[in-house]
Structures are given as structure tokens and as C-alpha cells.
CSV table of C-alpha atoms in Angstrom, one decimal:
chain,number,residue,atom,x,y,z
G,1,UNK,CA,116.6,-43.5,107.5
G,2,UNK,CA,114.5,-41.1,105.3
G,3,UNK,CA,116.2,-38.5,103.3
G,4,UNK,CA,114.7,-35.0,103.4
G,5,UNK,CA,115.8,-32.5,100.7
G,6,UNK,CA,114.9,-28.9,101.5
G,7,UNK,CA,116.1,-25.3,101.2
G,8,UNK,CA,119.0,-24.5,103.4
G,9,UNK,CA,118.0,-22.4,106.5
G,10,UNK,CA,120.1,-20.0,108.5
G,11,UNK,CA,120.3,-22.5,111.4
G,12,UNK,CA,122.0,-25.0,109.0
G,13,UNK,CA,125.2,-22.8,108.8
G,14,UNK,CA,127.5,-24.9,110.9
G,15,UNK,CA,126.8,-28.1,109.0
G,16,UNK,CA,126.8,-26.3,105.7
G,17,UNK,CA,130.2,-24.7,106.5
G,18,UNK,CA,131.8,-28.2,107.0
G,19,UNK,CA,130.5,-29.4,103.6
G,20,UNK,CA,131.3,-26.1,101.9
G,21,UNK,CA,134.9,-26.3,103.1
G,22,UNK,CA,135.3,-29.9,102.0
G,23,UNK,CA,133.8,-29.1,98.6
G,24,UNK,CA,136.4,-26.3,98.2
G,25,UNK,CA,139.2,-28.8,98.9
G,26,UNK,CA,141.1,-26.6,101.4
G,27,UNK,CA,140.9,-23.4,99.4
G,28,UNK,CA,139.1,-21.5,102.1
G,29,UNK,CA,138.4,-17.8,101.6
G,30,UNK,CA,136.4,-16.5,104.6
G,31,UNK,CA,135.1,-13.5,102.7
G,32,UNK,CA,133.8,-15.7,99.9
G,33,UNK,CA,132.3,-18.1,102.4
G,34,UNK,CA,130.5,-15.3,104.3
G,35,UNK,CA,129.2,-13.7,101.1
G,36,UNK,CA,128.0,-17.1,99.6
G,37,UNK,CA,126.0,-17.9,102.7
G,38,UNK,CA,124.6,-14.3,102.8
G,39,UNK,CA,123.6,-14.6,99.1
G,40,UNK,CA,121.8,-17.9,99.7
G,41,UNK,CA,119.6,-16.3,102.3
G,42,UNK,CA,119.2,-12.8,100.8
G,43,UNK,CA,115.6,-12.3,99.7
G,44,UNK,CA,115.5,-11.5,96.0
G,45,UNK,CA,119.1,-12.5,95.4
G,46,UNK,CA,119.3,-15.2,92.6
G,47,UNK,CA,121.6,-17.6,94.5
G,48,UNK,CA,120.0,-20.6,96.3
G,49,UNK,CA,121.0,-23.6,98.3
G,50,UNK,CA,119.3,-26.9,99.1
G,51,UNK,CA,120.4,-29.6,101.4
G,52,UNK,CA,119.9,-33.3,101.8
G,53,UNK,CA,119.4,-34.4,105.4
G,54,UNK,CA,119.5,-37.9,106.9
G,55,UNK,CA,118.0,-37.3,110.2
G,56,UNK,CA,119.6,-34.2,111.6
G,57,UNK,CA,122.8,-34.7,109.6
G,58,UNK,CA,123.4,-32.6,106.5
G,59,UNK,CA,124.6,-35.2,104.0
G,60,UNK,CA,124.8,-33.1,100.8
G,61,UNK,CA,124.5,-29.6,99.4
G,62,UNK,CA,123.5,-28.1,96.1
G,63,UNK,CA,123.8,-24.4,95.1
G,64,UNK,CA,122.2,-22.9,92.1
G,65,UNK,CA,121.9,-19.5,90.4
G,66,UNK,CA,118.9,-18.3,88.4
G,67,UNK,CA,119.6,-15.9,85.6
G,68,UNK,CA,118.2,-14.5,82.3
G,69,UNK,CA,119.5,-15.7,79.0
G,70,UNK,CA,119.2,-14.8,75.4
G,71,UNK,CA,116.8,-16.9,73.3
G,72,UNK,CA,114.2,-17.3,76.0
G,73,UNK,CA,112.0,-15.2,78.2
G,74,UNK,CA,112.2,-17.6,81.1
G,75,UNK,CA,115.1,-17.8,83.4
G,76,UNK,CA,117.7,-20.6,83.3
G,77,UNK,CA,119.3,-22.4,86.3
G,78,UNK,CA,123.0,-22.9,86.7
G,79,UNK,CA,123.9,-25.7,89.2
G,80,UNK,CA,127.1,-24.2,90.8
G,81,UNK,CA,128.0,-26.7,93.4
G,82,UNK,CA,127.0,-30.3,94.2
G,83,UNK,CA,128.7,-32.0,97.1
G,84,UNK,CA,127.9,-35.1,99.2
G,85,UNK,CA,129.9,-35.8,102.4
G,86,UNK,CA,132.1,-38.9,102.0
G,87,UNK,CA,130.2,-40.9,104.7
G,88,UNK,CA,127.0,-40.5,102.8
G,89,UNK,CA,128.2,-41.3,99.2
G,90,UNK,CA,126.8,-44.2,97.1
G,91,UNK,CA,123.3,-43.7,98.6
G,92,UNK,CA,121.7,-41.7,95.7
G,93,UNK,CA,121.9,-38.4,97.6
G,94,UNK,CA,123.5,-36.5,94.7
G,95,UNK,CA,120.8,-37.7,92.4
G,96,UNK,CA,118.1,-36.7,94.8
G,97,UNK,CA,119.5,-33.2,95.1
G,98,UNK,CA,119.6,-32.8,91.3
G,99,UNK,CA,116.1,-34.2,91.1
G,100,UNK,CA,114.9,-31.6,93.6
G,101,UNK,CA,116.6,-28.9,91.5
G,102,UNK,CA,114.7,-30.3,88.5
G,103,UNK,CA,111.5,-30.1,90.4
G,104,UNK,CA,112.2,-26.5,91.2
G,105,UNK,CA,113.0,-25.8,87.6
G,106,UNK,CA,109.6,-27.3,86.5
G,107,UNK,CA,107.8,-25.3,89.2
G,108,UNK,CA,109.5,-22.0,88.2
G,109,UNK,CA,109.2,-22.9,84.4
G,110,UNK,CA,112.9,-22.5,83.8
G,111,UNK,CA,114.1,-22.9,80.2
G,112,UNK,CA,116.9,-25.3,81.3
G,113,UNK,CA,119.3,-26.2,84.0
G,114,UNK,CA,122.9,-26.6,83.2
G,115,UNK,CA,126.2,-27.3,85.0
G,116,UNK,CA,129.9,-27.9,84.5
G,117,UNK,CA,131.8,-31.0,85.7
G,118,UNK,CA,135.4,-31.8,85.6
G,119,UNK,CA,136.0,-34.5,82.9
G,120,UNK,CA,138.2,-36.4,85.3
G,121,UNK,CA,135.6,-36.6,88.1
G,122,UNK,CA,134.4,-40.1,87.4
G,123,UNK,CA,131.7,-40.1,90.0
G,124,UNK,CA,130.2,-36.9,88.7
G,125,UNK,CA,130.4,-38.1,85.1
G,126,UNK,CA,128.7,-41.4,86.0
G,127,UNK,CA,125.8,-39.5,87.6
G,128,UNK,CA,125.4,-36.8,85.0
G,129,UNK,CA,125.5,-39.1,81.9
G,130,UNK,CA,122.0,-40.3,82.8
G,131,UNK,CA,120.6,-36.9,84.0
G,132,UNK,CA,121.4,-34.4,81.3
G,133,UNK,CA,122.3,-34.1,77.7
G,134,UNK,CA,126.0,-33.7,77.2
G,135,UNK,CA,126.9,-31.0,74.8
G,136,UNK,CA,130.2,-31.0,72.9
G,137,UNK,CA,131.5,-27.6,73.9
G,138,UNK,CA,134.7,-26.5,75.5
G,139,UNK,CA,134.9,-24.0,78.4
G,140,UNK,CA,137.1,-21.0,78.0
G,141,UNK,CA,137.7,-18.5,80.8
G,142,UNK,CA,138.9,-14.9,80.3
G,143,UNK,CA,140.3,-13.7,83.6
G,144,UNK,CA,139.5,-10.0,84.2
């Protein structure tokens, strides 16, 4: 079956919600869920979502944020979430979603696209090692 990768539409909510909840591994916050979906569909808000569809089934989702940065006039893209439903894994869907984001980055002349991935997530690390340039930084978080 052909895979179609396209922006998430309001009618995709029910299928998106199932993948969103799986991606969040049971840590469901209804207010965050509602706000995330609203941001994805708010005109002019810098949060976006794309989905990979096999037929009518939403197989995977990718969320990204566009923002300014120092050192460049052009925006950068931050890939926030990438999730493929278990029944659709090992089919190249995650790669297709990232490739679509790359196409969007080229179209919008982004300076770069970046993301974080857990070091222990072997599937993510296997995918990303051939897609991006790994930088030797550590992440620090200052809770406020």
C-alpha cells in the first residue's frame, strides 16, 4: 500500500490522539494534549504536525517547531516528536516523515533542523545516525 505523508488535518484528531498517547507512554495530560492539537492547527503559530498514512490509517506522526536563532537570519526547525505505531514499524515510515520535514526545511529555507533522542533508544539512534550529524553536546535542563 502507498504511504502518504501530509500535514495533519483537524479530522485526523482521533487517530492522532491514539498515537500521541502511545508516544507519551501513559503520561497523559489532557490540557497539554488539547493545547498541542490547537497549536498545530492555529494559523501563524510555529508548531506543526505531519502524518504518515497507509490507506486511511495514521501510521506515524511528527511534530516540529520553527523558531529564530542567533547566528542566522533564517528560522531553524526543531523536531519535537517522532512516533510510529508498533504495527507499522520497520517499514521506513519514520525515515519518510523525517525526509518530509527535510523537504519542508528546504522549501522554507531553514538554516537547519535539529532534534534530541534518548541515547538508549536503539531504534531512533539507528535511524538518526544516517540522517543527521551527531554533535558532541550534553543536554542540561534548568527547571523554572
